[in-house]
Each structure stands twice: as C-alpha cells, then as structure tokens.
PDB file of C-alpha atoms in Angstrom:
ATOM      1  CA  MET P  10      10.771  -8.839 -11.782  1.00  0.00           C
ATOM      2  CA  THR P  11      12.268  -5.176 -10.944  1.00  0.00           C
ATOM      3  CA  SER P  12       9.734  -3.643 -13.507  1.00  0.00           C
ATOM      4  CA  ASP P  13       6.552  -4.863 -11.725  1.00  0.00           C
ATOM      5  CA  PHE P  14       5.773  -1.148 -10.238  1.00  0.00           C
ATOM      6  CA  ASP P  15       6.696   0.521 -13.533  1.00  0.00           C
ATOM      7  CA  PHE P  16       3.075   1.291 -13.928  1.00  0.00           C
ATOM      8  CA  GLN P  17       3.214   3.448 -10.953  1.00  0.00           C
ATOM      9  CA  ILE P  18       6.133   5.674 -11.916  1.00  0.00           C
ATOM     10  CA  GLY P  19       5.042   9.408 -12.118  1.00  0.00           C
ATOM     11  CA  CYS P  20       2.756  11.601 -10.232  1.00  0.00           C
ATOM     12  CA  TRP P  21      -0.752  10.845  -9.266  1.00  0.00           C
ATOM     13  CA  ASP P  22      -3.969  12.223  -7.605  1.00  0.00           C
ATOM     14  CA  VAL P  23      -5.352   9.670  -5.244  1.00  0.00           C
ATOM     15  CA  ARG P  24      -8.839   8.911  -4.129  1.00  0.00           C
ATOM     16  CA  HIS P  25      -8.907   7.243  -0.540  1.00  0.00           C
ATOM     17  CA  LEU P  26     -11.401   5.455   1.163  1.00  0.00           C
ATOM     18  CA  ARG P  27     -10.662   4.158   4.727  1.00  0.00           C
ATOM     19  CA  LEU P  28     -12.790   2.245   7.088  1.00  0.00           C
ATOM     20  CA  SER P  29     -13.370   4.181  10.484  1.00  0.00           C
ATOM     21  CA  ALA P  30     -11.943   1.406  12.723  1.00  0.00           C
ATOM     22  CA  ARG P  31     -10.366  -1.939  11.989  1.00  0.00           C
ATOM     23  CA  LEU P  32     -11.469  -5.580  12.567  1.00  0.00           C
ATOM     24  CA  CYS P  33     -14.436  -4.580  14.868  1.00  0.00           C
ATOM     25  CA  GLY P  34     -17.317  -4.607  12.392  1.00  0.00           C
ATOM     26  CA  ALA P  35     -17.275  -0.941  11.555  1.00  0.00           C
ATOM     27  CA  THR P  36     -19.196   0.058   8.362  1.00  0.00           C
ATOM     28  CA  GLU P  37     -18.555   3.669   8.037  1.00  0.00           C
ATOM     29  CA  TRP P  38     -16.150   4.742   5.482  1.00  0.00           C
ATOM     30  CA  GLU P  39     -13.813   8.001   5.402  1.00  0.00           C
ATOM     31  CA  ALA P  40     -13.176   9.427   1.782  1.00  0.00           C
ATOM     32  CA  PHE P  41     -10.339  11.913   1.425  1.00  0.00           C
ATOM     33  CA  ASP P  42      -7.798  12.845  -1.538  1.00  0.00           C
ATOM     34  CA  GLY P  43      -4.409  12.962  -1.932  1.00  0.00           C
ATOM     35  CA  THR P  44      -1.297  12.791  -4.062  1.00  0.00           C
ATOM     36  CA  SER P  45       1.572  10.459  -4.800  1.00  0.00           C
ATOM     37  CA  SER P  46       4.769  10.352  -6.678  1.00  0.00           C
ATOM     38  CA  MET P  47       6.889   7.309  -7.259  1.00  0.00           C
ATOM     39  CA  ARG P  48      10.296   6.936  -8.917  1.00  0.00           C
ATOM     40  CA  PRO P  49      12.874   4.214  -8.817  1.00  0.00           C
ATOM     41  CA  ILE P  50      15.785   3.556  -6.558  1.00  0.00           C
ATOM     42  CA  LEU P  51      18.701   1.132  -6.077  1.00  0.00           C
ATOM     43  CA  GLY P  52      19.493   1.046  -9.671  1.00  0.00           C
ATOM     44  CA  GLY P  53      15.883  -0.028 -10.564  1.00  0.00           C
ATOM     45  CA  ASN P  54      15.766  -2.732  -7.578  1.00  0.00           C
ATOM     46  CA  GLY P  55      13.654  -0.432  -5.804  1.00  0.00           C
ATOM     47  CA  ASN P  56      11.386   2.416  -5.611  1.00  0.00           C
ATOM     48  CA  VAL P  57       9.858   5.090  -3.255  1.00  0.00           C
ATOM     49  CA  GLU P  58       6.262   6.438  -3.260  1.00  0.00           C
ATOM     50  CA  ASP P  59       5.838   9.840  -1.528  1.00  0.00           C
ATOM     51  CA  ASN P  60       2.301  10.295  -0.288  1.00  0.00           C
ATOM     52  CA  VAL P  61       0.307  13.414   0.605  1.00  0.00           C
ATOM     53  CA  LEU P  62      -2.994  12.377   2.508  1.00  0.00           C
ATOM     54  CA  ASN P  63      -5.579  15.070   3.281  1.00  0.00           C
ATOM     55  CA  ILE P  64      -7.642  13.189   6.053  1.00  0.00           C
ATOM     56  CA  GLY P  65     -10.301  15.161   7.945  1.00  0.00           C
ATOM     57  CA  SER P  66      -7.994  15.590  10.917  1.00  0.00           C
ATOM     58  CA  GLY P  67      -5.464  17.232   8.813  1.00  0.00           C
ATOM     59  CA  THR P  68      -2.710  16.555   6.148  1.00  0.00           C
ATOM     60  CA  TYR P  69       0.170  14.129   6.831  1.00  0.00           C
ATOM     61  CA  ARG P  70       3.120  12.692   4.505  1.00  0.00           C
ATOM     62  CA  ALA P  71       3.991   9.093   4.285  1.00  0.00           C
ATOM     63  CA  VAL P  72       6.406   6.932   2.378  1.00  0.00           C
ATOM     64  CA  ALA P  73       6.308   3.556   0.772  1.00  0.00           C
ATOM     65  CA  LEU P  74       9.617   2.049   0.428  1.00  0.00           C
ATOM     66  CA  ARG P  75       9.953  -1.064  -1.967  1.00  0.00           C
ATOM     67  CA  SER P  76      12.867  -3.168  -2.644  1.00  0.00           C
ATOM     68  CA  TYR P  77      13.014  -6.252  -4.783  1.00  0.00           C
ATOM     69  CA  ASP P  78      15.219  -9.256  -3.773  1.00  0.00           C
ATOM     70  CA  THR P  79      16.910 -10.765  -7.031  1.00  0.00           C
ATOM     71  CA  LYS P  80      17.363 -14.050  -5.438  1.00  0.00           C
ATOM     72  CA  THR P  81      14.086 -14.882  -4.084  1.00  0.00           C
ATOM     73  CA  ARG P  82      12.124 -12.643  -6.751  1.00  0.00           C
ATOM     74  CA  ARG P  83      10.066 -10.924  -4.115  1.00  0.00           C
ATOM     75  CA  TRP P  84       9.292  -7.615  -3.188  1.00  0.00           C
ATOM     76  CA  ALA P  85       9.348  -5.913   0.397  1.00  0.00           C
ATOM     77  CA  ILE P  86       7.087  -2.920   1.088  1.00  0.00           C
ATOM     78  CA  TRP P  87       7.744  -0.796   4.294  1.00  0.00           C
ATOM     79  CA  TRP P  88       5.549   2.370   5.271  1.00  0.00           C
ATOM     80  CA  LEU P  89       6.754   5.261   7.118  1.00  0.00           C
ATOM     81  CA  ASP P  90       4.387   7.926   8.244  1.00  0.00           C
ATOM     82  CA  SER P  91       5.079  11.484   9.404  1.00  0.00           C
ATOM     83  CA  ARG P  92       2.681  11.084  12.543  1.00  0.00           C
ATOM     84  CA  ASN P  93       5.292   8.242  13.844  1.00  0.00           C
ATOM     85  CA  PRO P  94       8.438   9.521  12.102  1.00  0.00           C
ATOM     86  CA  HIS P  95      10.436   6.642  14.061  1.00  0.00           C
ATOM     87  CA  ASN P  96       8.067   3.728  13.450  1.00  0.00           C
ATOM     88  CA  LEU P  97       8.752   1.765  10.112  1.00  0.00           C
ATOM     89  CA  ASP P  98       5.905  -0.594   9.792  1.00  0.00           C
ATOM     90  CA  VAL P  99       6.533  -4.397   9.457  1.00  0.00           C
ATOM     91  CA  PRO P 100       7.272  -5.212   5.631  1.00  0.00           C
ATOM     92  CA  VAL P 101       4.782  -6.910   3.540  1.00  0.00           C
ATOM     93  CA  ILE P 102       6.560  -9.492   1.126  1.00  0.00           C
ATOM     94  CA  GLY P 103       5.061 -10.898  -2.060  1.00  0.00           C
ATOM     95  CA  THR P 104       5.210 -10.763  -5.931  1.00  0.00           C
ATOM     96  CA  PHE P 105       2.956 -10.000  -8.767  1.00  0.00           C
ATOM     97  CA  GLU P 106       1.345 -12.557 -11.209  1.00  0.00           C
ATOM     98  CA  ASN P 107      -0.754 -11.782 -14.040  1.00  0.00           C
ATOM     99  CA  GLY P 108      -0.770  -8.165 -13.314  1.00  0.00           C
ATOM    100  CA  VAL P 109      -1.768  -8.407  -9.665  1.00  0.00           C
ATOM    101  CA  GLY P 110       0.598  -7.792  -6.806  1.00  0.00           C
ATOM    102  CA  SER P 111      -0.025  -9.771  -3.449  1.00  0.00           C
ATOM    103  CA  PHE P 112       1.801  -8.817  -0.530  1.00  0.00           C
ATOM    104  CA  TYR P 113       1.540 -10.431   3.205  1.00  0.00           C
ATOM    105  CA  ALA P 114       2.815  -9.817   6.662  1.00  0.00           C
ATOM    106  CA  ASN P 115       2.315 -10.889  10.223  1.00  0.00           C
ATOM    107  CA  ASP P 116       1.577  -7.781  12.647  1.00  0.00           C
ATOM    108  CA  LEU P 117      -0.227  -6.508  15.396  1.00  0.00           C
ATOM    109  CA  LEU P 118      -3.192  -4.588  15.733  1.00  0.00           C
ATOM    110  CA  GLY P 119      -2.672  -3.139  19.430  1.00  0.00           C
ATOM    111  CA  ASP P 120      -1.431  -6.300  21.300  1.00  0.00           C
ATOM    112  CA  LYS P 121      -3.562  -8.711  18.931  1.00  0.00           C
ATOM    113  CA  PRO P 122      -1.800 -10.659  16.181  1.00  0.00           C
ATOM    114  CA  ILE P 123      -3.013 -10.258  12.835  1.00  0.00           C
ATOM    115  CA  LYS P 124      -2.459 -10.696   9.214  1.00  0.00           C
ATOM    116  CA  VAL P 125      -2.016  -7.923   6.683  1.00  0.00           C
ATOM    117  CA  ARG P 126      -2.522  -8.008   2.988  1.00  0.00           C
ATOM    118  CA  PHE P 127      -1.723  -5.312   0.385  1.00  0.00           C
ATOM    119  CA  LEU P 128      -3.195  -5.998  -3.354  1.00  0.00           C
ATOM    120  CA  TRP P 129      -2.313  -4.098  -6.384  1.00  0.00           C
ATOM    121  CA  LEU P 130      -5.011  -4.357  -8.856  1.00  0.00           C
ATOM    122  CA  ALA P 131      -5.571  -2.944 -12.327  1.00  0.00           C
ATOM    123  CA  THR P 132      -1.971  -2.118 -12.859  1.00  0.00           C
ATOM    124  CA  GLU P 133      -2.439  -2.515 -16.602  1.00  0.00           C
ATOM    125  CA  THR P 134      -4.911   0.138 -16.886  1.00  0.00           C
ATOM    126  CA  LEU P 135      -5.151   3.984 -16.441  1.00  0.00           C
ATOM    127  CA  THR P 136      -6.343   3.937 -12.925  1.00  0.00           C
ATOM    128  CA  PRO P 137      -4.495   1.141 -10.620  1.00  0.00           C
ATOM    129  CA  ARG P 138      -5.864   0.337  -7.195  1.00  0.00           C
ATOM    130  CA  TRP P 139      -4.207  -0.550  -4.111  1.00  0.00           C
ATOM    131  CA  GLU P 140      -6.205  -2.382  -1.383  1.00  0.00           C
ATOM    132  CA  GLN P 141      -5.235  -3.179   2.138  1.00  0.00           C
ATOM    133  CA  ALA P 142      -6.944  -5.847   4.238  1.00  0.00           C
ATOM    134  CA  MET P 143      -6.616  -7.390   7.580  1.00  0.00           C
ATOM    135  CA  SER P 144      -7.125 -10.781   9.060  1.00  0.00           C
ATOM    136  CA  ASP P 145      -7.743 -11.932  12.659  1.00  0.00           C
ATOM    137  CA  ASP P 146      -8.346 -15.557  11.966  1.00  0.00           C
ATOM    138  CA  ASP P 147      -5.250 -16.367  10.274  1.00  0.00           C
ATOM    139  CA  GLY P 148      -6.362 -15.493   6.663  1.00  0.00           C
ATOM    140  CA  ALA P 149      -9.628 -17.492   6.778  1.00  0.00           C
ATOM    141  CA  THR P 150     -11.345 -14.160   6.237  1.00  0.00           C
ATOM    142  CA  TRP P 151     -10.194 -10.858   5.316  1.00  0.00           C
ATOM    143  CA  GLU P 152     -11.502  -7.177   6.104  1.00  0.00           C
ATOM    144  CA  THR P 153     -10.430  -4.474   3.470  1.00  0.00           C
ATOM    145  CA  ASN P 154      -9.937  -1.300   5.506  1.00  0.00           C
ATOM    146  CA  TRP P 155      -8.463   0.849   2.897  1.00  0.00           C
ATOM    147  CA  THR P 156      -8.457   1.542  -0.804  1.00  0.00           C
ATOM    148  CA  MET P 157      -6.273   3.870  -3.004  1.00  0.00           C
ATOM    149  CA  ASP P 158      -7.652   4.754  -6.476  1.00  0.00           C
ATOM    150  CA  PHE P 159      -4.927   6.252  -8.658  1.00  0.00           C
ATOM    151  CA  ILE P 160      -5.267   8.889 -11.457  1.00  0.00           C
ATOM    152  CA  ARG P 161      -2.410   9.921 -13.238  1.00  0.00           C
ATOM    153  CA  GLN P 162      -1.592  13.784 -13.145  1.00  0.00           C
ATOM    154  CA  ARG P 163      -1.480  15.609 -16.395  1.00  0.00           C
TER     155      ARG P 163
END
C-alpha cells in the first residue's frame, strides 16, 4: 500500500556497513556514516530518499526513487548515484508483508548475471534497517554486502 514507506518520512543519521568486494568471498567490511531524508511524491504514490554517504574515498550523494503501482500493488525502487549521474540502476520490485519489505531484480555485476535483493527490516521500530544482498546462483544463496541502520534525527 502507498503508506508502506511512511516509517521513513523525515531526516535520519545512517550507519553504513559495506563489504569491500562483492560475490568473491570478501570478509572485510567498511563502516561509514551518512544522512538521509525522505519525502512523499506523486500524491503519495511514491517517495524520494536523498542520501549523503561519507565513504573513505570521499563524500557522494545518491537518491532512491520509489513508485507504487496501484494495479499490481508493488513498489519499484531505483538508485541514482552522483558518481555515475547518467546511470539509473535496474529497479528492484517488491512488496511489504508483516512490516518486512522484500524487493528483487535481475542485474549484472560486471558482465556476470546476478540477482539483487533489498530488504527493509524493523520498519515498526525507531531504528529501521535496509540490507542489500546479491546472488550469483539464481537465488539459492545470498551474500549480504551492504547494511544501513537508520537513527531518526532530533
């Protein structure tokens, strides 16, 4: 439903953990901070999340653009990153069930076909969490490679 992301409206401090490399057995994690603000658009049938990410190599901005299809009752989420400002990522598509959002896409990592999964967890708490995972075996196994823990700004 269009209110699925209402938990995220407002301004947040964000704690990021990101794996150093994807789908190659990496075990080293990079921790960094950032901020995020989210507001509804499209008369409530979408939202935009504006992010500042303070990674070790420098700060960059990114946007998550989300839209809700009232016919299919599913969300689409696109990611746009200021480091590649003309490259809108393949959308992940999905829904919320019992407070958990699950979103999937077929994509490429380099030239290798993969599946991507976004999860929204703890959406009914004061500290929601987003996780990104990838699979190179058609979803049989998943490697979580990025988490974002949100803490509401006061």
